[in-house]
Amino acid sequence: MNCTKIDEAIAAFALEAGANGRLVSKTPYGNGHINDTFLVCCQTTESTEKRYILQRMNHDIFKNPPQLMENMVHVTEHLRKKILAQGGDPERETLNIMKTESGADWYQDSDKNYWRVFPFIENSMCLQKVENTKDFYDSAVAFGNFQRMLADYPAETLHETIPNFHNTPSRLQDFQKAVQTGDKERAALAQKEITFVLDRAQEASVLTDLLSGGELPLRVTHNDTKLNNILFDADTHTALCIIDLDTVMPGLSLYDFGDSIRFGANTGAEDETDLTKVGLDLSLFEAFTKGYLEGCSGSLTAKEIEMLPMGAKLMTYECGMRFLTDFLTGDHYFKIHRENHNLERARTQFQLVADMEAKWNEMCAIVQKYGNPS
Ligand code: ADP
Ligand code: GN1
Ligand code: MG
């Protein structure tokens, strides 16, 4: 983490620490694998504090942070109008981007790091794992609503913040290269997992082929729909705000559906080492399917609905492949917290793929039940 310029960054933003206020604390925050997030607390008067989320964007991964921020500003403005039109509170239901003292949406420090700030959405909570079916259902409705609210956003005007982000065949190519040129000792350790990926190589292009054949529509999608990228209202326990908008780009609805299932309908954690705890929870799969289709409110095509199980399987397969690629090439992409962390993450994803294969008929029956109610 190269965050030595954090004080310089804080000073650059028009936070309520200026004038009569004072900075009270800045603490690393959250569980993200890519950016560096801090909770910044400022005392405004004797008895009141104002909190912010400060983030250093990972510019090794997001090559063009100004373009990324341009996407974020435009998308949140669009969401803001929709939320207002439906009687909601845009201060709590979408991210708001703080300006710097000079009126910009981001700040570049003297070490060339890029920073941004959001007001902390108070009285909210973030779940690292599904605690009950209702929360997961609510998250599904929220991601479906997000999809619906952005349905009229001109997708072609968005920058691709990471090219080919969910292009599974392109991820497979990167993986094959990593197997050939990566660390040999690590490859030996991961032989079983490498074979697992290669055995399923034929399936990698199912969704991208349907997209290029015009059978699936390109939409504005979030692309990182983990449960911890939603804030819940601490009082009502309903989904409040979709966050982590770095990867909002043109994509497939199946990416958003699939990534949520991959993370939230897993009976184990993403980095669980006891693989007997890892599998697909069909009741959570059912709750999410129901909620997502309700949130999308009739906007998905029959082909999209039919392919929902494949979205879940391919997003899990792809994510496992990305963890394994990073393991083979020296852990430069995802933050790790222990030796072999990325290999362990890859193993959970492949265990989950195998369990989806075993439960495939049930997954399809659930999608049929909610997608084509009789
Ligand atoms: P990362 O890209 O590292 O996952 P996120 O944007 O998801 O970063 O933020 C990390 C965590 O910070 C979230 O999981 C959430 O707990 C918290 N967070 C982010 N933005 C806000 C906000 N505006 N208000 C309250 N909490 C937030
Ligand atoms: C990363 O930043 P975070 O933790 O929300 C990654 C996702 C992966 C996820 C796996 C930009 O998300 O694509 O699915 O880790 N984000 C990026 O947990 O690569
Ligand atoms: Mg996140």
Tab-separated table of C-alpha atoms and ligand atoms in Angstrom:
chain	number	residue	atom	x	y	z
A	1	MET	CA	0.000	0.000	0.000
A	2	ASN	CA	1.546	3.300	-1.053
A	3	CYS	CA	-0.532	5.758	0.953
A	4	THR	CA	2.085	8.049	2.408
A	5	LYS	CA	0.338	11.031	0.838
A	6	ILE	CA	-2.923	10.459	2.643
A	7	ASP	CA	-2.716	13.746	4.575
A	8	GLU	CA	-1.994	15.646	1.378
A	9	ALA	CA	-5.057	13.969	-0.171
A	10	ILE	CA	-7.332	14.756	2.758
A	11	ALA	CA	-6.227	18.404	2.686
A	12	ALA	CA	-7.073	18.617	-1.024
A	13	PHE	CA	-10.773	17.879	-0.558
A	14	ALA	CA	-13.402	20.308	0.618
A	15	LEU	CA	-14.109	18.318	3.781
A	16	GLU	CA	-15.557	19.763	6.932
A	17	ALA	CA	-12.158	19.585	8.548
A	18	GLY	CA	-11.313	22.963	7.097
A	19	ALA	CA	-12.241	26.334	8.639
A	20	ASN	CA	-13.576	25.541	12.118
A	21	GLY	CA	-13.419	21.754	11.919
A	22	ARG	CA	-10.529	19.401	12.575
A	23	LEU	CA	-9.454	15.989	11.373
A	24	VAL	CA	-9.993	13.418	14.106
A	25	SER	CA	-8.937	10.121	12.522
A	26	LYS	CA	-8.172	8.205	9.346
A	27	THR	CA	-8.388	4.414	9.495
A	28	PRO	CA	-8.014	1.662	6.862
A	29	TYR	CA	-11.500	0.374	6.133
A	30	GLY	CA	-13.366	-2.440	4.340
A	31	ASN	CA	-12.344	-5.734	2.762
A	32	GLY	CA	-11.779	-4.857	-0.894
A	33	HIS	CA	-9.121	-6.662	-2.904
A	34	ILE	CA	-8.108	-3.745	-5.172
A	35	ASN	CA	-8.364	-0.154	-3.893
A	36	ASP	CA	-7.170	1.259	-0.552
A	37	THR	CA	-10.107	2.527	1.486
A	38	PHE	CA	-10.016	4.748	4.594
A	39	LEU	CA	-12.657	6.028	6.968
A	40	VAL	CA	-11.938	9.702	7.643
A	41	CYS	CA	-13.543	11.353	10.617
A	42	CYS	CA	-13.737	15.144	11.069
A	43	GLN	CA	-15.036	17.031	14.055
A	44	THR	CA	-17.239	19.874	12.870
A	45	THR	CA	-18.418	21.354	16.149
A	46	GLU	CA	-17.828	20.465	19.793
A	47	SER	CA	-20.360	17.632	19.579
A	48	THR	CA	-20.754	16.701	15.912
A	49	GLU	CA	-18.605	14.679	13.569
A	50	LYS	CA	-18.742	14.158	9.847
A	51	ARG	CA	-17.382	10.953	8.308
A	52	TYR	CA	-16.096	10.254	4.824
A	53	ILE	CA	-14.801	7.352	2.755
A	54	LEU	CA	-11.456	8.208	1.172
A	55	GLN	CA	-10.103	5.885	-1.509
A	56	ARG	CA	-6.816	5.593	-3.320
A	57	MET	CA	-7.683	4.141	-6.711
A	58	ASN	CA	-5.436	1.329	-7.843
A	59	HIS	CA	-3.985	2.848	-11.013
A	60	ASP	CA	-2.002	-0.298	-11.877
A	61	ILE	CA	-5.357	-1.954	-12.453
A	62	PHE	CA	-7.517	1.009	-13.440
A	63	LYS	CA	-5.199	2.557	-16.008
A	64	ASN	CA	-7.153	5.764	-16.448
A	65	PRO	CA	-8.622	6.996	-13.125
A	66	PRO	CA	-9.882	10.322	-14.601
A	67	GLN	CA	-11.976	8.382	-17.137
A	68	LEU	CA	-13.170	6.071	-14.395
A	69	MET	CA	-14.280	9.067	-12.334
A	70	GLU	CA	-16.024	10.558	-15.358
A	71	ASN	CA	-18.075	7.331	-15.639
A	72	MET	CA	-18.850	7.461	-11.944
A	73	VAL	CA	-19.963	11.105	-11.995
A	74	HIS	CA	-22.272	10.567	-14.963
A	75	VAL	CA	-23.735	7.297	-13.719
A	76	THR	CA	-24.422	8.638	-10.221
A	77	GLU	CA	-26.031	11.786	-11.712
A	78	HIS	CA	-28.316	9.546	-13.761
A	79	LEU	CA	-29.160	7.424	-10.702
A	80	ARG	CA	-29.750	10.559	-8.657
A	81	LYS	CA	-32.471	11.746	-11.065
A	82	LYS	CA	-34.149	8.330	-11.076
A	83	ILE	CA	-34.058	8.067	-7.297
A	84	LEU	CA	-35.559	11.551	-6.928
A	85	ALA	CA	-38.275	10.735	-9.469
A	86	GLN	CA	-39.307	7.684	-7.456
A	87	GLY	CA	-39.394	9.692	-4.221
A	88	GLY	CA	-36.139	8.349	-2.774
A	89	ASP	CA	-33.236	10.069	-1.028
A	90	PRO	CA	-30.227	10.338	-3.365
A	91	GLU	CA	-27.936	11.318	-0.483
A	92	ARG	CA	-28.362	7.806	0.899
A	93	GLU	CA	-29.375	5.715	-2.092
A	94	THR	CA	-26.431	6.422	-4.363
A	95	LEU	CA	-22.819	7.480	-3.938
A	96	ASN	CA	-22.120	11.213	-3.893
A	97	ILE	CA	-18.719	12.376	-5.063
A	98	MET	CA	-17.002	15.087	-3.015
A	99	LYS	CA	-15.201	17.871	-4.837
A	100	THR	CA	-11.663	19.005	-4.146
A	101	GLU	CA	-11.034	22.597	-3.000
A	102	SER	CA	-10.419	23.432	-6.669
A	103	GLY	CA	-13.694	21.848	-7.779
A	104	ALA	CA	-12.412	18.570	-9.265
A	105	ASP	CA	-13.893	15.109	-8.681
A	106	TRP	CA	-10.548	13.513	-7.837
A	107	TYR	CA	-7.098	14.489	-6.661
A	108	GLN	CA	-3.684	13.382	-7.844
A	109	ASP	CA	-1.034	13.599	-5.121
A	110	SER	CA	2.649	14.413	-5.581
A	111	ASP	CA	3.428	10.654	-5.823
A	112	LYS	CA	0.918	10.429	-8.719
A	113	ASN	CA	-1.680	8.469	-6.713
A	114	TYR	CA	-5.330	9.198	-7.494
A	115	TRP	CA	-7.785	9.800	-4.656
A	116	ARG	CA	-11.541	10.331	-4.273
A	117	VAL	CA	-13.921	10.941	-1.398
A	118	PHE	CA	-17.571	10.062	-0.696
A	119	PRO	CA	-19.614	11.204	2.294
A	120	PHE	CA	-19.945	8.174	4.572
A	121	ILE	CA	-23.536	6.948	4.386
A	122	GLU	CA	-24.420	6.865	8.067
A	123	ASN	CA	-26.666	4.342	9.736
A	124	SER	CA	-25.862	1.771	7.100
A	125	MET	CA	-24.129	-1.579	7.248
A	126	CYS	CA	-22.240	-3.786	4.902
A	127	LEU	CA	-22.516	-7.596	4.985
A	128	GLN	CA	-19.480	-9.767	4.329
A	129	LYS	CA	-21.638	-12.862	4.050
A	130	VAL	CA	-25.302	-13.677	3.697
A	131	GLU	CA	-26.872	-13.896	7.135
A	132	ASN	CA	-30.381	-14.701	6.056
A	133	THR	CA	-32.334	-15.350	2.885
A	134	LYS	CA	-34.224	-12.063	3.083
A	135	ASP	CA	-31.040	-9.962	2.965
A	136	PHE	CA	-29.871	-11.819	-0.103
A	137	TYR	CA	-33.278	-11.436	-1.738
A	138	ASP	CA	-33.167	-7.687	-0.987
A	139	SER	CA	-29.710	-7.424	-2.524
A	140	ALA	CA	-31.051	-9.126	-5.640
A	141	VAL	CA	-33.931	-6.658	-5.963
A	142	ALA	CA	-31.414	-3.806	-5.512
A	143	PHE	CA	-29.075	-5.083	-8.238
A	144	GLY	CA	-32.101	-5.664	-10.479
A	145	ASN	CA	-33.294	-2.097	-9.802
A	146	PHE	CA	-29.815	-0.798	-10.576
A	147	GLN	CA	-29.999	-2.579	-13.908
A	148	ARG	CA	-33.447	-1.146	-14.574
A	149	MET	CA	-32.509	2.438	-13.585
A	150	LEU	CA	-29.543	2.361	-15.983
A	151	ALA	CA	-31.446	0.698	-18.825
A	152	ASP	CA	-31.842	4.045	-20.631
A	153	TYR	CA	-28.246	5.181	-20.013
A	154	PRO	CA	-26.276	5.339	-23.287
A	155	ALA	CA	-23.856	2.451	-22.693
A	156	GLU	CA	-21.569	3.435	-25.574
A	157	THR	CA	-20.631	6.681	-23.798
A	158	LEU	CA	-19.067	4.838	-20.850
A	159	HIS	CA	-15.325	4.213	-20.769
A	160	GLU	CA	-14.208	0.606	-20.430
A	161	THR	CA	-12.309	1.002	-17.157
A	162	ILE	CA	-10.758	-2.467	-17.501
A	163	PRO	CA	-10.899	-3.761	-21.075
A	164	ASN	CA	-12.289	-7.299	-21.479
A	165	PHE	CA	-13.136	-7.411	-17.784
A	166	HIS	CA	-15.661	-10.257	-18.025
A	167	ASN	CA	-14.526	-11.575	-21.369
A	168	THR	CA	-14.074	-15.164	-20.219
A	169	PRO	CA	-12.248	-16.398	-23.382
A	170	SER	CA	-9.762	-13.532	-23.017
A	171	ARG	CA	-9.323	-14.422	-19.313
A	172	LEU	CA	-8.727	-18.021	-20.414
A	173	GLN	CA	-5.989	-16.887	-22.801
A	174	ASP	CA	-4.307	-14.948	-19.984
A	175	PHE	CA	-4.575	-18.051	-17.823
A	176	GLN	CA	-3.037	-20.323	-20.464
A	177	LYS	CA	-0.161	-17.884	-20.839
A	178	ALA	CA	0.320	-17.857	-17.061
A	179	VAL	CA	0.463	-21.658	-17.019
A	180	GLN	CA	3.227	-21.565	-19.635
A	181	THR	CA	5.272	-18.649	-18.362
A	182	GLY	CA	4.390	-18.472	-14.656
A	183	ASP	CA	6.139	-19.911	-11.625
A	184	LYS	CA	6.788	-23.639	-12.215
A	185	GLU	CA	6.693	-24.649	-8.555
A	186	ARG	CA	3.364	-22.916	-8.138
A	187	ALA	CA	2.037	-24.566	-11.300
A	188	ALA	CA	3.001	-27.970	-9.876
A	189	LEU	CA	1.088	-27.155	-6.702
A	190	ALA	CA	-1.964	-26.184	-8.740
A	191	GLN	CA	-1.934	-29.054	-11.254
A	192	LYS	CA	-5.388	-30.297	-10.279
A	193	GLU	CA	-6.884	-26.801	-10.556
A	194	ILE	CA	-5.163	-26.126	-13.886
A	195	THR	CA	-6.686	-29.331	-15.283
A	196	PHE	CA	-10.101	-28.296	-13.915
A	197	VAL	CA	-9.943	-25.047	-15.894
A	198	LEU	CA	-8.677	-26.636	-19.109
A	199	ASP	CA	-11.340	-29.380	-18.970
A	200	ARG	CA	-13.994	-26.669	-19.223
A	201	ALA	CA	-12.272	-24.425	-21.794
A	202	GLN	CA	-14.944	-25.206	-24.417
A	203	GLU	CA	-17.605	-23.512	-22.321
A	204	ALA	CA	-15.689	-20.272	-21.736
A	205	SER	CA	-17.111	-18.546	-24.822
A	206	VAL	CA	-20.795	-19.454	-24.434
A	207	LEU	CA	-21.896	-15.954	-23.331
A	208	THR	CA	-19.520	-13.916	-25.485
A	209	ASP	CA	-20.619	-15.961	-28.532
A	210	LEU	CA	-24.269	-15.201	-27.778
A	211	LEU	CA	-23.380	-11.510	-27.395
A	212	SER	CA	-21.491	-11.304	-30.666
A	213	GLY	CA	-24.270	-13.266	-32.391
A	214	GLY	CA	-26.772	-10.632	-31.249
A	215	GLU	CA	-28.651	-13.106	-29.049
A	216	LEU	CA	-27.837	-11.309	-25.794
A	217	PRO	CA	-28.141	-7.503	-25.381
A	218	LEU	CA	-25.283	-5.295	-24.195
A	219	ARG	CA	-26.376	-3.352	-21.111
A	220	VAL	CA	-24.894	-1.003	-18.519
A	221	THR	CA	-23.821	-3.356	-15.757
A	222	HIS	CA	-22.032	-3.113	-12.410
A	223	ASN	CA	-19.726	-6.077	-12.980
A	224	ASP	CA	-18.665	-6.518	-9.328
A	225	THR	CA	-21.907	-7.417	-7.581
A	226	LYS	CA	-20.511	-8.930	-4.414
A	227	LEU	CA	-22.794	-8.655	-1.406
A	228	ASN	CA	-20.294	-6.310	0.264
A	229	ASN	CA	-20.821	-3.836	-2.555
A	230	ILE	CA	-24.280	-2.980	-1.196
A	231	LEU	CA	-25.016	-0.922	1.879
A	232	PHE	CA	-28.056	-1.955	3.923
A	233	ASP	CA	-30.076	0.442	6.065
A	234	ALA	CA	-29.151	-0.337	9.672
A	235	ASP	CA	-32.710	0.352	10.902
A	236	THR	CA	-34.854	-1.297	8.249
A	237	HIS	CA	-32.324	-3.919	7.071
A	238	THR	CA	-33.330	-3.253	3.480
A	239	ALA	CA	-30.792	-2.756	0.694
A	240	LEU	CA	-29.990	0.944	0.501
A	241	CYS	CA	-27.184	1.810	-1.880
A	242	ILE	CA	-25.075	0.059	-4.510
A	243	ILE	CA	-21.430	1.056	-4.080
A	244	ASP	CA	-18.046	0.238	-5.677
A	245	LEU	CA	-18.914	1.663	-9.089
A	246	ASP	CA	-15.391	1.374	-10.586
A	247	THR	CA	-16.391	-1.331	-13.017
A	248	VAL	CA	-19.738	0.057	-14.187
A	249	MET	CA	-19.362	-0.502	-17.916
A	250	PRO	CA	-21.203	-2.028	-20.838
A	251	GLY	CA	-21.688	-5.734	-20.073
A	252	LEU	CA	-24.201	-8.550	-19.746
A	253	SER	CA	-26.928	-8.759	-17.094
A	254	LEU	CA	-25.646	-12.318	-16.604
A	255	TYR	CA	-22.363	-10.972	-15.270
A	256	ASP	CA	-24.160	-9.144	-12.461
A	257	PHE	CA	-26.470	-12.045	-11.681
A	258	GLY	CA	-23.604	-14.534	-11.835
A	259	ASP	CA	-21.150	-12.615	-9.692
A	260	SER	CA	-23.739	-12.154	-6.938
A	261	ILE	CA	-24.465	-15.886	-6.903
A	262	ARG	CA	-20.751	-16.723	-6.936
A	263	PHE	CA	-20.175	-14.705	-3.784
A	264	GLY	CA	-23.461	-14.787	-1.888
A	265	ALA	CA	-24.981	-18.218	-2.618
A	266	ASN	CA	-21.754	-19.993	-1.681
A	267	THR	CA	-22.179	-21.887	1.586
A	268	GLY	CA	-18.550	-21.032	2.395
A	269	ALA	CA	-16.382	-17.921	2.247
A	270	GLU	CA	-14.525	-16.966	-0.932
A	271	ASP	CA	-11.274	-18.058	0.730
A	272	GLU	CA	-12.544	-20.965	2.836
A	273	THR	CA	-9.826	-23.611	3.211
A	274	ASP	CA	-12.198	-26.414	4.243
A	275	LEU	CA	-13.715	-27.236	0.872
A	276	THR	CA	-16.394	-29.448	2.434
A	277	LYS	CA	-17.994	-26.158	3.534
A	278	VAL	CA	-18.146	-24.818	-0.025
A	279	GLY	CA	-21.149	-25.369	-2.295
A	280	LEU	CA	-24.184	-23.766	-3.880
A	281	ASP	CA	-27.053	-23.056	-1.517
A	282	LEU	CA	-30.088	-23.688	-3.726
A	283	SER	CA	-32.481	-21.800	-1.476
A	284	LEU	CA	-30.244	-18.719	-1.743
A	285	PHE	CA	-29.995	-19.245	-5.492
A	286	GLU	CA	-33.786	-19.308	-5.605
A	287	ALA	CA	-34.172	-16.169	-3.468
A	288	PHE	CA	-31.700	-14.241	-5.613
A	289	THR	CA	-33.277	-15.393	-8.877
A	290	LYS	CA	-36.714	-14.287	-7.682
A	291	GLY	CA	-35.420	-10.913	-6.422
A	292	TYR	CA	-33.263	-10.122	-9.435
A	293	LEU	CA	-36.085	-10.830	-11.894
A	294	GLU	CA	-38.456	-8.694	-9.814
A	295	GLY	CA	-35.925	-5.840	-9.652
A	296	CYS	CA	-35.345	-5.982	-13.410
A	297	SER	CA	-39.109	-5.787	-13.704
A	298	GLY	CA	-39.681	-7.571	-17.003
A	299	SER	CA	-36.737	-5.960	-18.767
A	300	LEU	CA	-34.692	-9.141	-19.350
A	301	THR	CA	-35.135	-11.057	-22.597
A	302	ALA	CA	-36.112	-14.742	-22.662
A	303	LYS	CA	-32.568	-15.621	-23.694
A	304	GLU	CA	-31.060	-13.704	-20.773
A	305	ILE	CA	-33.381	-15.508	-18.370
A	306	GLU	CA	-32.575	-18.887	-19.908
A	307	MET	CA	-28.845	-18.214	-19.508
A	308	LEU	CA	-28.931	-17.147	-15.829
A	309	PRO	CA	-27.536	-20.506	-14.572
A	310	MET	CA	-24.731	-20.205	-17.126
A	311	GLY	CA	-24.029	-16.662	-15.891
A	312	ALA	CA	-23.568	-18.051	-12.375
A	313	LYS	CA	-21.340	-20.872	-13.538
A	314	LEU	CA	-19.158	-18.823	-15.883
A	315	MET	CA	-18.632	-15.948	-13.436
A	316	THR	CA	-17.512	-18.474	-10.814
A	317	TYR	CA	-15.272	-20.288	-13.285
A	318	GLU	CA	-13.798	-16.988	-14.514
A	319	CYS	CA	-13.158	-15.648	-11.030
A	320	GLY	CA	-11.415	-18.890	-10.032
A	321	MET	CA	-9.322	-18.641	-13.176
A	322	ARG	CA	-8.375	-15.035	-12.326
A	323	PHE	CA	-7.311	-16.001	-8.793
A	324	LEU	CA	-5.288	-18.893	-10.198
A	325	THR	CA	-3.669	-16.720	-12.889
A	326	ASP	CA	-2.620	-14.279	-10.190
A	327	PHE	CA	-1.226	-17.120	-8.062
A	328	LEU	CA	0.807	-18.444	-10.996
A	329	THR	CA	2.179	-15.016	-11.875
A	330	GLY	CA	3.175	-13.916	-8.358
A	331	ASP	CA	0.095	-12.351	-6.676
A	332	HIS	CA	0.297	-8.883	-8.208
A	333	TYR	CA	-3.421	-8.235	-8.746
A	334	PHE	CA	-5.548	-9.306	-5.750
A	335	LYS	CA	-4.406	-8.304	-2.268
A	336	ILE	CA	-3.394	-11.431	-0.353
A	337	HIS	CA	-3.222	-11.913	3.399
A	338	ARG	CA	-1.410	-15.260	3.596
A	339	GLU	CA	0.737	-17.604	1.537
A	340	ASN	CA	-1.200	-19.432	-1.220
A	341	HIS	CA	-4.215	-17.180	-0.588
A	342	ASN	CA	-5.039	-16.865	-4.274
A	343	LEU	CA	-4.721	-20.639	-4.776
A	344	GLU	CA	-7.119	-21.192	-1.892
A	345	ARG	CA	-9.531	-18.665	-3.372
A	346	ALA	CA	-9.323	-20.424	-6.750
A	347	ARG	CA	-10.070	-23.781	-5.090
A	348	THR	CA	-13.310	-22.501	-3.542
A	349	GLN	CA	-14.456	-21.167	-6.898
A	350	PHE	CA	-13.817	-24.474	-8.662
A	351	GLN	CA	-15.508	-26.422	-5.864
A	352	LEU	CA	-18.504	-24.144	-6.362
A	353	VAL	CA	-18.455	-24.674	-10.140
A	354	ALA	CA	-18.402	-28.456	-9.586
A	355	ASP	CA	-21.345	-28.181	-7.196
A	356	MET	CA	-23.278	-26.077	-9.724
A	357	GLU	CA	-22.657	-28.791	-12.306
A	358	ALA	CA	-24.081	-31.359	-9.867
A	359	LYS	CA	-27.125	-29.141	-9.198
A	360	TRP	CA	-27.573	-27.916	-12.765
A	361	ASN	CA	-31.080	-29.338	-13.300
A	362	GLU	CA	-32.323	-27.779	-10.068
A	363	MET	CA	-30.804	-24.404	-11.000
A	364	CYS	CA	-32.526	-24.500	-14.393
A	365	ALA	CA	-35.844	-25.506	-12.815
A	366	ILE	CA	-35.674	-22.544	-10.402
A	367	VAL	CA	-34.964	-20.113	-13.233
A	368	GLN	CA	-37.828	-21.623	-15.234
A	369	LYS	CA	-40.174	-21.217	-12.242
A	370	TYR	CA	-39.527	-17.471	-11.816
A	371	GLY	CA	-38.664	-16.634	-15.419
A	372	ASN	CA	-41.775	-18.161	-16.982
A	373	PRO	CA	-44.378	-18.228	-14.228
A	374	SER	CA	-47.391	-20.243	-15.423
B	1	ADP	P1	-13.239	-1.826	-2.735
B	1	ADP	O1	-13.131	-1.482	-4.187
B	1	ADP	O2	-11.934	-1.839	-2.073
B	1	ADP	O3	-14.065	-3.060	-2.516
B	1	ADP	P2	-15.523	-0.254	-1.839
B	1	ADP	O4	-15.875	0.925	-2.678
B	1	ADP	O5	-16.385	-1.455	-1.987
B	1	ADP	O6	-13.977	-0.603	-2.061
B	1	ADP	O7	-15.506	0.218	-0.313
B	1	ADP	C1	-14.993	-0.599	0.725
B	1	ADP	C2	-15.969	-0.620	1.891
B	1	ADP	O8	-16.157	0.723	2.381
B	1	ADP	C3	-17.366	-1.099	1.549
B	1	ADP	O9	-17.491	-2.494	1.625
B	1	ADP	C4	-18.227	-0.386	2.581
B	1	ADP	O10	-18.208	-1.084	3.822
B	1	ADP	C5	-17.509	0.925	2.799
B	1	ADP	N1	-18.052	2.054	2.026
B	1	ADP	C6	-17.704	2.457	0.782
B	1	ADP	N2	-18.347	3.576	0.430
B	1	ADP	C7	-19.135	3.907	1.493
B	1	ADP	C8	-20.012	5.003	1.777
B	1	ADP	N3	-20.231	5.997	0.894
B	1	ADP	N4	-20.639	5.032	2.982
B	1	ADP	C9	-20.428	4.058	3.899
B	1	ADP	N5	-19.591	3.019	3.700
B	1	ADP	C10	-18.947	2.932	2.522
B	2	GN1	C1	-12.287	-7.631	-6.719
B	2	GN1	O1	-12.433	-4.753	-5.356
B	2	GN1	P1	-13.326	-5.864	-4.965
B	2	GN1	O2	-12.827	-6.638	-3.803
B	2	GN1	O3	-14.772	-5.387	-4.820
B	2	GN1	C2	-12.354	-7.657	-8.241
B	2	GN1	C3	-13.596	-8.432	-8.693
B	2	GN1	C4	-13.543	-9.847	-8.142
B	2	GN1	C5	-13.449	-9.758	-6.633
B	2	GN1	C6	-13.290	-11.125	-6.009
B	2	GN1	C7	-11.686	-4.513	-10.195
B	2	GN1	O4	-13.389	-6.880	-6.227
B	2	GN1	O5	-13.611	-8.508	-10.112
B	2	GN1	O6	-14.700	-10.564	-8.508
B	2	GN1	O7	-12.313	-8.958	-6.224
B	2	GN1	N1	-12.390	-6.298	-8.758
B	2	GN1	C8	-11.596	-5.937	-9.790
B	2	GN1	O8	-13.588	-11.048	-4.658
B	2	GN1	O9	-10.853	-6.715	-10.373
B	3	MG	MG	-16.049	-3.411	-2.715
